[in-house]
């Protein structure tokens, strides 16, 4: 079809930051609309994230169950984390998250897809990687705390995760998007057609080193 998202920036008359948190903040912009009027737009400013769909040799996906306070639920998710350092290479961040949350490493990395989680109210951009050839990492396990302290790990067949998402039983956006993106890739041009792990990411530019 040849359709794609395009970069565009409407004029911002004023911009304020009424709240600044530990990792994110809230910004209010007065934006000029196409008819010349202005409107206030509140949104969360986010550093960006990475997520990893780690697929083992048996076709199972590594998932973890973690408490998420805003929705008051324990959600099954794929390993993920913030881009804590501005300009950080997202592949390095994804490899770190996979090690810290699951004590796993992977031999083959590709970009599965890039998404904006909630573009109507947050500028968070997420790069979801496909990691294959997974094995236990070397060294001691990373010490976890807070919500991660009672995290559960499991390996679940890809098809079972897809069924759970369609049944309304699994809700984490990175898990759902990652699962169906992988199924689409497998049914389409294949895994080898996915972008390389160091593919450009205009939403969060990085140094490829």
Short mmCIF file of C-alpha atoms in Angstrom, two decimals:
data_model
loop_
_atom_site.label_atom_id
_atom_site.label_comp_id
_atom_site.label_asym_id
_atom_site.label_seq_id
_atom_site.Cartn_x
_atom_site.Cartn_y
_atom_site.Cartn_z
CA UNK A 1 0.00 0.00 0.00
CA UNK A 2 2.96 2.32 0.48
CA UNK A 3 1.56 4.09 3.53
CA UNK A 4 3.88 5.25 6.29
CA UNK A 5 3.99 7.69 9.18
CA UNK A 6 5.74 10.98 8.46
CA UNK A 7 7.51 13.53 10.64
CA UNK A 8 5.65 16.81 11.21
CA UNK A 9 5.71 19.48 13.88
CA UNK A 10 2.97 22.03 14.43
CA UNK A 11 3.88 25.39 15.91
CA UNK A 12 4.10 25.53 19.70
CA UNK A 13 3.29 28.97 21.10
CA UNK A 14 4.10 28.22 24.74
CA UNK A 15 5.40 25.20 26.62
CA UNK A 16 5.46 24.58 30.37
CA UNK A 17 6.39 21.62 32.59
CA UNK A 18 4.00 21.60 35.55
CA UNK A 19 5.34 18.30 36.90
CA UNK A 20 8.77 16.68 36.88
CA UNK A 21 9.16 13.16 38.23
CA UNK A 22 12.01 10.76 38.74
CA UNK A 23 12.04 9.39 35.19
CA UNK A 24 9.26 11.23 33.36
CA UNK A 25 7.54 14.60 33.39
CA UNK A 26 4.32 16.23 32.20
CA UNK A 27 4.39 18.99 29.61
CA UNK A 28 1.66 21.40 28.52
CA UNK A 29 2.03 22.85 25.02
CA UNK A 30 -0.14 25.51 23.40
CA UNK A 31 -0.31 24.26 19.81
CA UNK A 32 -1.49 26.11 16.70
CA UNK A 33 -4.26 24.15 14.97
CA UNK A 34 -4.79 24.03 11.16
CA UNK A 35 -7.53 26.70 11.36
CA UNK A 36 -5.23 29.10 13.19
CA UNK A 37 -6.72 28.59 16.64
CA UNK A 38 -4.66 27.24 19.53
CA UNK A 39 -5.30 24.34 21.89
CA UNK A 40 -3.59 23.06 25.02
CA UNK A 41 -2.12 19.57 24.85
CA UNK A 42 -0.92 17.82 28.04
CA UNK A 43 1.36 14.82 27.63
CA UNK A 44 3.92 12.74 29.47
CA UNK A 45 7.52 13.21 28.40
CA UNK A 46 9.25 9.84 28.39
CA UNK A 47 12.90 8.83 27.72
CA UNK A 48 11.88 5.83 25.61
CA UNK A 49 12.05 2.09 26.21
CA UNK A 50 13.22 -1.19 24.80
CA UNK A 51 11.56 -4.60 25.02
CA UNK A 52 12.76 -8.09 24.12
CA UNK A 53 10.79 -10.98 22.71
CA UNK A 54 13.24 -13.78 23.52
CA UNK A 55 12.38 -16.94 21.58
CA UNK A 56 14.00 -20.23 22.55
CA UNK A 57 14.73 -23.21 20.28
CA UNK A 58 11.39 -24.80 21.19
CA UNK A 59 9.38 -21.78 20.02
CA UNK A 60 8.65 -20.56 23.54
CA UNK A 61 8.76 -16.92 24.59
CA UNK A 62 10.41 -15.84 27.82
CA UNK A 63 7.85 -13.90 29.86
CA UNK A 64 7.73 -12.48 33.35
CA UNK A 65 4.88 -11.58 35.69
CA UNK A 66 5.13 -8.28 37.50
CA UNK A 67 2.87 -6.02 39.56
CA UNK A 68 1.89 -2.78 37.81
CA UNK A 69 0.43 -0.33 40.29
CA UNK A 70 -1.38 2.08 37.90
CA UNK A 71 -3.62 -0.74 36.62
CA UNK A 72 -3.68 -2.72 39.90
CA UNK A 73 -2.78 -5.98 38.20
CA UNK A 74 0.04 -8.45 37.88
CA UNK A 75 0.77 -8.56 34.16
CA UNK A 76 2.62 -11.10 32.07
CA UNK A 77 5.19 -9.15 30.06
CA UNK A 78 8.33 -9.55 28.00
CA UNK A 79 11.59 -8.14 29.45
CA UNK A 80 11.69 -4.37 29.01
CA UNK A 81 13.19 -1.25 30.46
CA UNK A 82 13.85 2.46 30.08
CA UNK A 83 16.51 4.09 27.97
CA UNK A 84 18.15 5.57 31.04
CA UNK A 85 21.02 7.29 29.22
CA UNK A 86 20.25 9.87 26.49
CA UNK A 87 21.52 8.59 23.14
CA UNK A 88 22.08 5.08 24.51
CA UNK A 89 22.27 2.35 21.91
CA UNK A 90 18.92 0.56 22.24
CA UNK A 91 20.47 -2.84 21.51
CA UNK A 92 22.82 -2.46 24.45
CA UNK A 93 19.89 -1.45 26.65
CA UNK A 94 17.86 -4.46 25.50
CA UNK A 95 20.74 -6.84 26.19
CA UNK A 96 21.11 -5.33 29.65
CA UNK A 97 17.41 -5.72 30.42
CA UNK A 98 17.36 -9.35 29.27
CA UNK A 99 20.32 -10.09 31.53
CA UNK A 100 19.01 -8.19 34.55
CA UNK A 101 15.43 -9.44 34.44
CA UNK A 102 15.91 -13.00 33.21
CA UNK A 103 19.66 -13.75 33.50
CA UNK A 104 19.64 -14.71 29.83
CA UNK A 105 21.76 -13.81 26.80
CA UNK A 106 21.00 -14.25 23.10
CA UNK A 107 23.15 -14.97 20.06
CA UNK A 108 20.94 -13.40 17.39
CA UNK A 109 19.24 -10.01 17.61
CA UNK A 110 16.89 -8.26 15.18
CA UNK A 111 14.46 -5.35 15.33
CA UNK A 112 10.95 -6.77 15.49
CA UNK A 113 9.03 -3.47 15.42
CA UNK A 114 9.00 0.11 16.70
CA UNK A 115 5.89 1.59 18.34
CA UNK A 116 4.56 4.61 20.21
CA UNK A 117 2.70 3.22 23.20
CA UNK A 118 0.12 6.01 23.71
CA UNK A 119 0.82 8.83 21.21
CA UNK A 120 -2.30 10.74 22.22
CA UNK A 121 -0.94 11.41 25.70
CA UNK A 122 2.71 10.33 25.91
CA UNK A 123 5.77 10.57 23.65
CA UNK A 124 7.14 7.17 24.73
CA UNK A 125 8.76 5.27 21.87
CA UNK A 126 9.53 1.57 22.25
CA UNK A 127 11.80 -0.60 20.14
CA UNK A 128 10.89 -4.27 20.41
CA UNK A 129 13.69 -6.69 19.60
CA UNK A 130 13.54 -10.33 18.63
CA UNK A 131 16.26 -12.30 20.42
CA UNK A 132 17.04 -15.88 19.37
CA UNK A 133 19.63 -18.42 20.41
CA UNK A 134 18.95 -17.77 24.08
CA UNK A 135 20.99 -19.32 26.85
CA UNK A 136 21.73 -18.73 30.50
CA UNK A 137 23.99 -15.75 31.13
CA UNK A 138 27.33 -16.07 32.89
CA UNK A 139 28.07 -14.71 36.34
CA UNK A 140 25.84 -13.93 39.29
CA UNK A 141 22.23 -12.92 38.92
CA UNK A 142 21.42 -9.22 39.00
CA UNK A 143 19.97 -8.13 42.35
CA UNK A 144 16.35 -7.06 41.89
CA UNK A 145 14.20 -4.89 44.17
CA UNK A 146 10.80 -3.16 44.48
CA UNK A 147 8.22 -4.59 42.05
CA UNK A 148 10.81 -6.90 40.53
CA UNK A 149 11.52 -8.64 43.85
CA UNK A 150 8.72 -11.21 43.42
CA UNK A 151 8.82 -11.41 39.63
CA UNK A 152 7.85 -14.79 38.13
CA UNK A 153 9.52 -16.16 35.00
CA UNK A 154 8.10 -18.61 32.50
CA UNK A 155 8.57 -19.83 28.94
CA UNK A 156 5.30 -19.96 27.03
CA UNK A 157 4.60 -21.13 23.45
CA UNK A 158 4.06 -18.26 21.03
CA UNK A 159 0.64 -19.55 19.97
CA UNK A 160 -0.54 -19.72 23.59
CA UNK A 161 0.37 -16.07 24.13
CA UNK A 162 -1.53 -15.10 20.98
CA UNK A 163 -4.61 -16.97 22.20
CA UNK A 164 -4.35 -15.26 25.58
CA UNK A 165 -4.19 -11.82 23.99
CA UNK A 166 -7.21 -12.48 21.77
CA UNK A 167 -9.14 -13.84 24.75
CA UNK A 168 -8.55 -10.65 26.73
CA UNK A 169 -6.37 -12.45 29.27
CA UNK A 170 -3.02 -10.78 28.43
CA UNK A 171 -2.81 -6.99 28.21
CA UNK A 172 0.79 -5.76 28.23
CA UNK A 173 1.26 -3.77 25.04
CA UNK A 174 4.84 -4.85 24.30
CA UNK A 175 3.95 -8.50 24.77
CA UNK A 176 0.85 -8.29 22.56
CA UNK A 177 2.53 -6.23 19.83
CA UNK A 178 5.66 -8.38 19.91
CA UNK A 179 3.75 -11.66 19.68
CA UNK A 180 1.63 -10.62 16.73
CA UNK A 181 4.54 -8.91 14.98
CA UNK A 182 6.51 -12.15 15.18
CA UNK A 183 3.57 -14.19 13.90
CA UNK A 184 3.20 -11.73 11.00
CA UNK A 185 6.91 -11.98 10.21
CA UNK A 186 6.81 -15.77 10.26
CA UNK A 187 3.75 -15.82 7.99
CA UNK A 188 5.18 -13.18 5.66
CA UNK A 189 8.73 -12.66 4.43
CA UNK A 190 10.31 -14.57 7.32
CA UNK A 191 12.60 -13.72 10.22
CA UNK A 192 15.56 -13.03 7.93
CA UNK A 193 13.65 -10.10 6.41
CA UNK A 194 13.47 -8.26 9.74
CA UNK A 195 15.62 -5.18 10.17
CA UNK A 196 19.08 -5.61 11.71
CA UNK A 197 19.49 -4.92 15.41
CA UNK A 198 21.34 -1.67 14.70
CA UNK A 199 18.71 -0.26 12.30
CA UNK A 200 18.18 3.52 12.58
CA UNK A 201 15.48 4.68 14.99
CA UNK A 202 14.44 8.27 14.23
CA UNK A 203 12.22 8.44 17.34
CA UNK A 204 15.26 7.91 19.58
CA UNK A 205 18.50 8.57 17.64
CA UNK A 206 21.56 6.80 19.00
CA UNK A 207 25.26 6.34 18.44
CA UNK A 208 25.87 3.01 16.72
CA UNK A 209 28.79 1.86 18.82
#
